[in-house]
Amino acid sequence: MIRAIKIGMVLSMMAVVVGCNYRSNVMMKTKKDYQFDPPPQEREAEYVVSPSDILEFQLYTNDGSVLVDLTAIKEEKSSIGSPINPQYLVEFNGNVRLPLIGNLDVKGKTIRELETLLEETYSKYYIKPFVKLKVANKRVTVFPGGSGQAKVVPLLNNNMRIIEALGAVGGLTPLAKAKRVKLIRGNLSNPQVFLFDFSTLEGLQESDFVLQANDIIYVEPRSDYFQQLIRDVAPVVGLLTSTITLIVVIQNTTKN
C-alpha cells in the first residue's frame, strides 16, 4: 500500500512538472527570426508632438499680461478641458482644430516650435500673443522585468530617455534580462518594435533618443524555474505526505 502511494506521489509530481508552463508570464513575445526595427537615425533633442496627443495651452496677449479665454470664442467646439486650461486632441492625420485658426498641422513639431508657430498664427488676431503649451497625456508604460512591477511613468520633461524611464520605476528587477529591452511604439496594430542590449554600453548608446507619448518599454524576465517548481509541487507533496501519514497511523492502530 505504502509503495503504491509513493509511486502515485512520483507520478503526480511528474504530471505537475509536465503540465506547468514556466514562460506564462512573458508578454510581447517575438519569434526567433523576428526582424526588429533599427533605432531611429534622426534623433530629436526634445519631445515631438504626435497623433493622439492632447494639447493644453494658454494664450496671452501683450507678451503674457492678459489671459485669453479660448472657450468663450463662438467658433470653439473642440475643447475637452476646463475653461482655464482647454485641451485639444491631435487627430490621426496630425491636425488639431483650434479656435479662430481652425485645423493646424502640428505633427513632428517640438513644444517650442509649436509655441512659436501658434504665436505667429494668433498674431493676426491679438497684439503680441504669448503661448504656453504642454502635452497633457504625455506618458509611457514600463515593464521592468518582474511580475507586478509595471508602472505608468509621466514624461515630466521633453527629453526623457529609456534609461531614465527605467530609473523612475526603480531600475531592472533581479529577474530582468538586460539583454532583452524592447520598445514598442506607434499603433499597436502595426507597431515599431526596437530591441536593445542594456548589458553593454553600445546598447545604451543605441537607445539614446527621446521617448514619445504612449511608448511601451518591456524588459523580458528570466524564468526562475526552481522556485516555480517548488511552488507548484509543494501542495502535491504536502497532500500525499499527509495521506501516507494518516494511512501509517491507521495501520499501526489496527495492528495494536
Coordinates of C-alpha atoms in Angstrom, one line a residue:
M1 CA 0.0 0.0 0.0
I2 CA 2.7 2.5 1.0
R3 CA 4.7 1.6 -2.0
A4 CA 1.8 2.2 -4.3
I5 CA 1.2 5.6 -2.7
K6 CA 4.9 6.6 -3.2
I7 CA 4.6 5.6 -6.8
G8 CA 1.5 7.7 -7.1
M9 CA 3.3 10.6 -5.5
V10 CA 6.2 10.4 -8.0
L11 CA 3.7 10.2 -10.9
S12 CA 1.7 13.2 -9.6
M13 CA 4.8 15.3 -9.3
M14 CA 5.8 14.4 -12.8
A15 CA 2.4 15.4 -14.0
V16 CA 2.6 18.7 -12.3
V17 CA 6.0 19.4 -13.8
V18 CA 5.0 18.4 -17.3
G19 CA 1.7 20.4 -17.1
C20 CA 3.3 23.6 -15.9
N21 CA 4.0 26.5 -18.3
Y22 CA 7.1 28.3 -16.9
R23 CA 7.0 31.0 -19.5
S24 CA 3.4 32.0 -19.0
N25 CA 4.4 35.4 -17.5
V26 CA 6.3 36.5 -20.6
M27 CA 4.5 39.1 -22.7
M28 CA 5.1 40.6 -26.1
K29 CA 6.9 37.5 -27.4
T30 CA 8.6 37.6 -30.8
K31 CA 9.8 34.8 -33.0
K32 CA 13.5 33.9 -33.1
D33 CA 13.8 35.3 -36.7
Y34 CA 11.8 38.4 -35.9
Q35 CA 13.2 41.5 -37.7
F36 CA 13.3 44.3 -35.2
D37 CA 13.2 47.9 -36.4
P38 CA 16.6 49.8 -36.5
P39 CA 17.0 52.6 -33.9
P40 CA 16.0 56.0 -35.2
Q41 CA 18.8 57.7 -37.0
E42 CA 17.4 61.2 -36.8
R43 CA 17.2 61.7 -33.1
E44 CA 15.3 64.7 -31.8
A45 CA 16.7 66.5 -28.8
E46 CA 13.2 67.1 -27.5
Y47 CA 9.7 65.6 -27.5
V48 CA 7.8 66.0 -30.7
V49 CA 4.0 66.2 -31.0
S50 CA 2.3 63.1 -32.5
P51 CA -1.3 61.8 -33.1
S52 CA -3.4 61.2 -30.0
D53 CA -1.5 63.8 -28.0
I54 CA -3.8 66.1 -26.0
L55 CA -2.5 69.7 -26.2
E56 CA -3.2 72.0 -23.3
F57 CA -2.3 75.6 -23.9
Q58 CA -3.0 79.1 -22.7
L59 CA -3.0 82.1 -24.9
Y60 CA -2.0 85.6 -23.6
T61 CA -1.8 89.0 -25.2
N62 CA 0.7 91.8 -24.8
D63 CA 3.6 89.3 -24.2
G64 CA 1.8 87.5 -21.4
S65 CA 0.0 90.2 -19.5
V66 CA -3.7 89.2 -20.3
L67 CA -5.0 85.6 -20.5
V68 CA -7.4 85.0 -23.4
D69 CA -10.5 82.8 -22.6
L70 CA -10.4 80.5 -25.6
T71 CA -13.6 78.7 -24.6
A72 CA -15.6 82.0 -24.9
I73 CA -14.9 82.1 -28.7
K74 CA -18.1 81.2 -30.6
E75 CA -16.3 79.0 -33.1
E76 CA -14.8 76.9 -30.4
K77 CA -16.3 73.4 -30.2
S78 CA -13.3 71.1 -29.9
S79 CA -12.1 71.9 -26.4
I80 CA -12.1 69.0 -24.0
G81 CA -10.6 70.6 -20.9
S82 CA -11.6 73.3 -18.4
P83 CA -12.2 76.9 -19.3
I84 CA -8.8 77.8 -17.7
N85 CA -6.8 75.0 -19.4
P86 CA -8.7 74.0 -22.6
Q87 CA -7.4 70.8 -24.2
Y88 CA -7.3 69.8 -27.9
L89 CA -6.7 66.4 -29.4
V90 CA -4.2 65.8 -32.2
E91 CA -6.0 63.7 -34.7
F92 CA -4.7 60.7 -36.5
N93 CA -3.5 62.8 -39.5
G94 CA -1.5 65.1 -37.3
N95 CA -4.0 68.0 -37.4
V96 CA -5.5 69.8 -34.4
R97 CA -8.6 72.0 -34.5
L98 CA -8.0 75.3 -32.6
P99 CA -10.2 78.4 -32.1
L100 CA -10.1 81.1 -34.7
I101 CA -7.4 79.4 -36.8
G102 CA -9.2 76.0 -37.4
N103 CA -7.1 73.0 -38.4
L104 CA -3.4 73.1 -38.0
D105 CA -0.8 70.5 -38.8
V106 CA 1.3 70.0 -35.7
K107 CA 2.8 66.5 -36.1
G108 CA 6.5 66.3 -35.7
K109 CA 7.0 69.7 -34.1
T110 CA 8.7 70.2 -30.7
I111 CA 6.8 72.1 -28.0
R112 CA 8.9 75.2 -28.5
E113 CA 8.4 75.1 -32.3
L114 CA 4.7 74.7 -31.9
E115 CA 4.5 77.6 -29.4
T116 CA 6.3 79.8 -31.9
L117 CA 4.0 78.7 -34.7
L118 CA 0.9 79.5 -32.6
E119 CA 2.2 82.9 -31.6
E120 CA 2.8 83.8 -35.2
T121 CA -0.6 82.5 -36.2
Y122 CA -2.5 84.2 -33.4
S123 CA -0.7 87.5 -34.1
K124 CA -3.3 88.0 -36.8
Y125 CA -6.0 88.3 -34.1
Y126 CA -4.2 89.5 -31.0
I127 CA -1.4 92.0 -30.1
K128 CA 1.9 90.3 -29.2
P129 CA 0.4 86.9 -28.4
F130 CA 2.3 84.6 -25.9
V131 CA 1.5 80.9 -25.9
K132 CA 2.2 78.5 -23.0
L133 CA 1.8 74.9 -24.2
K134 CA 2.2 71.4 -22.8
V135 CA 1.1 67.8 -23.7
A136 CA -1.4 66.7 -21.1
N137 CA -1.3 62.9 -21.7
K138 CA 2.4 62.5 -22.2
R139 CA 3.3 59.2 -20.5
V140 CA 4.9 55.8 -21.1
T141 CA 4.3 52.3 -19.7
V142 CA 7.3 50.5 -18.2
F143 CA 7.5 46.7 -17.5
P144 CA 10.9 46.4 -15.7
G145 CA 11.1 42.6 -15.9
G146 CA 9.2 41.4 -12.9
S147 CA 5.7 40.3 -12.1
G148 CA 3.5 43.1 -10.7
Q149 CA 6.2 45.8 -11.2
A150 CA 4.8 47.6 -14.2
K151 CA 4.1 51.4 -13.9
V152 CA 2.9 54.3 -16.0
V153 CA 5.5 57.0 -16.0
P154 CA 4.6 60.6 -16.8
L155 CA 7.1 62.3 -19.2
L156 CA 7.8 65.2 -16.9
N157 CA 10.4 66.7 -19.3
N158 CA 10.7 66.9 -23.1
N159 CA 13.8 64.8 -23.5
M160 CA 13.3 61.7 -21.3
R161 CA 15.2 58.6 -22.5
I162 CA 14.6 54.8 -21.9
I163 CA 17.2 54.6 -19.2
E164 CA 15.5 57.5 -17.3
A165 CA 12.1 55.8 -17.5
L166 CA 13.6 52.6 -16.1
G167 CA 15.2 54.6 -13.3
A168 CA 11.8 56.2 -12.5
V169 CA 10.4 52.7 -11.7
G170 CA 13.4 51.6 -9.6
G171 CA 15.5 50.1 -12.3
L172 CA 15.5 46.5 -13.5
T173 CA 14.3 43.7 -11.3
P174 CA 16.6 40.8 -10.3
L175 CA 14.8 38.6 -12.9
A176 CA 15.1 41.1 -15.7
K177 CA 17.1 40.3 -18.9
A178 CA 19.2 43.4 -19.5
K179 CA 19.9 42.0 -23.0
R180 CA 16.2 42.0 -23.9
V181 CA 14.9 45.5 -23.6
K182 CA 12.1 46.2 -26.0
L183 CA 10.5 49.5 -27.0
I184 CA 7.1 49.3 -28.7
R185 CA 6.0 52.5 -30.4
G186 CA 3.0 53.6 -32.5
N187 CA -0.3 52.0 -33.5
L188 CA -0.4 48.5 -31.8
S189 CA -2.0 47.0 -34.9
N190 CA 1.3 47.7 -36.7
P191 CA 3.9 49.0 -34.2
Q192 CA 7.5 49.7 -34.4
V193 CA 9.5 47.3 -32.2
F194 CA 13.0 48.1 -31.1
L195 CA 15.4 45.8 -29.2
F196 CA 18.3 47.0 -27.1
D197 CA 21.0 45.2 -25.1
F198 CA 21.4 47.2 -21.9
S199 CA 24.2 44.9 -20.7
T200 CA 26.6 46.8 -22.9
L201 CA 27.4 50.5 -23.4
E202 CA 26.7 50.1 -27.1
G203 CA 23.2 49.1 -26.3
L204 CA 22.7 52.2 -24.1
Q205 CA 24.1 54.4 -26.8
E206 CA 21.7 53.0 -29.4
S207 CA 18.7 53.8 -27.1
D208 CA 19.8 57.4 -26.7
F209 CA 16.7 59.0 -28.2
V210 CA 13.7 60.8 -26.8
L211 CA 10.6 58.8 -25.7
Q212 CA 7.3 59.6 -27.2
A213 CA 3.8 59.5 -25.6
N214 CA 2.3 56.0 -25.2
D215 CA 5.7 54.2 -25.8
I216 CA 5.9 50.8 -24.1
I217 CA 9.1 49.7 -22.5
Y218 CA 9.2 46.0 -21.9
V219 CA 12.1 44.2 -20.3
E220 CA 11.8 40.4 -20.8
P221 CA 12.0 38.5 -17.5
R222 CA 14.1 35.4 -16.8
S223 CA 12.1 32.3 -15.6
D224 CA 13.1 31.2 -12.1
Y225 CA 12.4 27.5 -12.8
F226 CA 13.5 26.2 -9.4
Q227 CA 11.3 28.4 -7.3
Q228 CA 8.3 28.0 -9.6
L229 CA 8.8 24.2 -9.4
I230 CA 8.8 24.3 -5.6
R231 CA 5.6 26.4 -5.5
D232 CA 3.9 24.0 -7.9
V233 CA 5.0 20.7 -6.4
A234 CA 4.8 21.7 -2.7
P235 CA 1.0 21.4 -2.4
V236 CA 1.0 17.9 -4.0
V237 CA 3.9 16.7 -1.8
G238 CA 2.1 18.0 1.3
L239 CA -1.2 16.3 0.4
L240 CA 0.4 13.0 -0.4
T241 CA 2.6 13.1 2.7
S242 CA -0.4 13.8 4.9
T243 CA -2.2 10.8 3.2
I244 CA 0.8 8.5 3.9
T245 CA 1.0 9.6 7.5
L246 CA -2.7 9.0 8.0
I247 CA -2.5 5.5 6.5
V248 CA 0.5 4.6 8.6
V249 CA -1.3 5.7 11.8
I250 CA -4.4 3.7 10.8
Q251 CA -2.3 0.6 10.1
N252 CA -0.5 0.8 13.4
T253 CA -3.7 1.3 15.3
T254 CA -5.3 -1.7 13.5
K255 CA -2.3 -3.9 14.4
N256 CA -2.5 -2.9 18.0

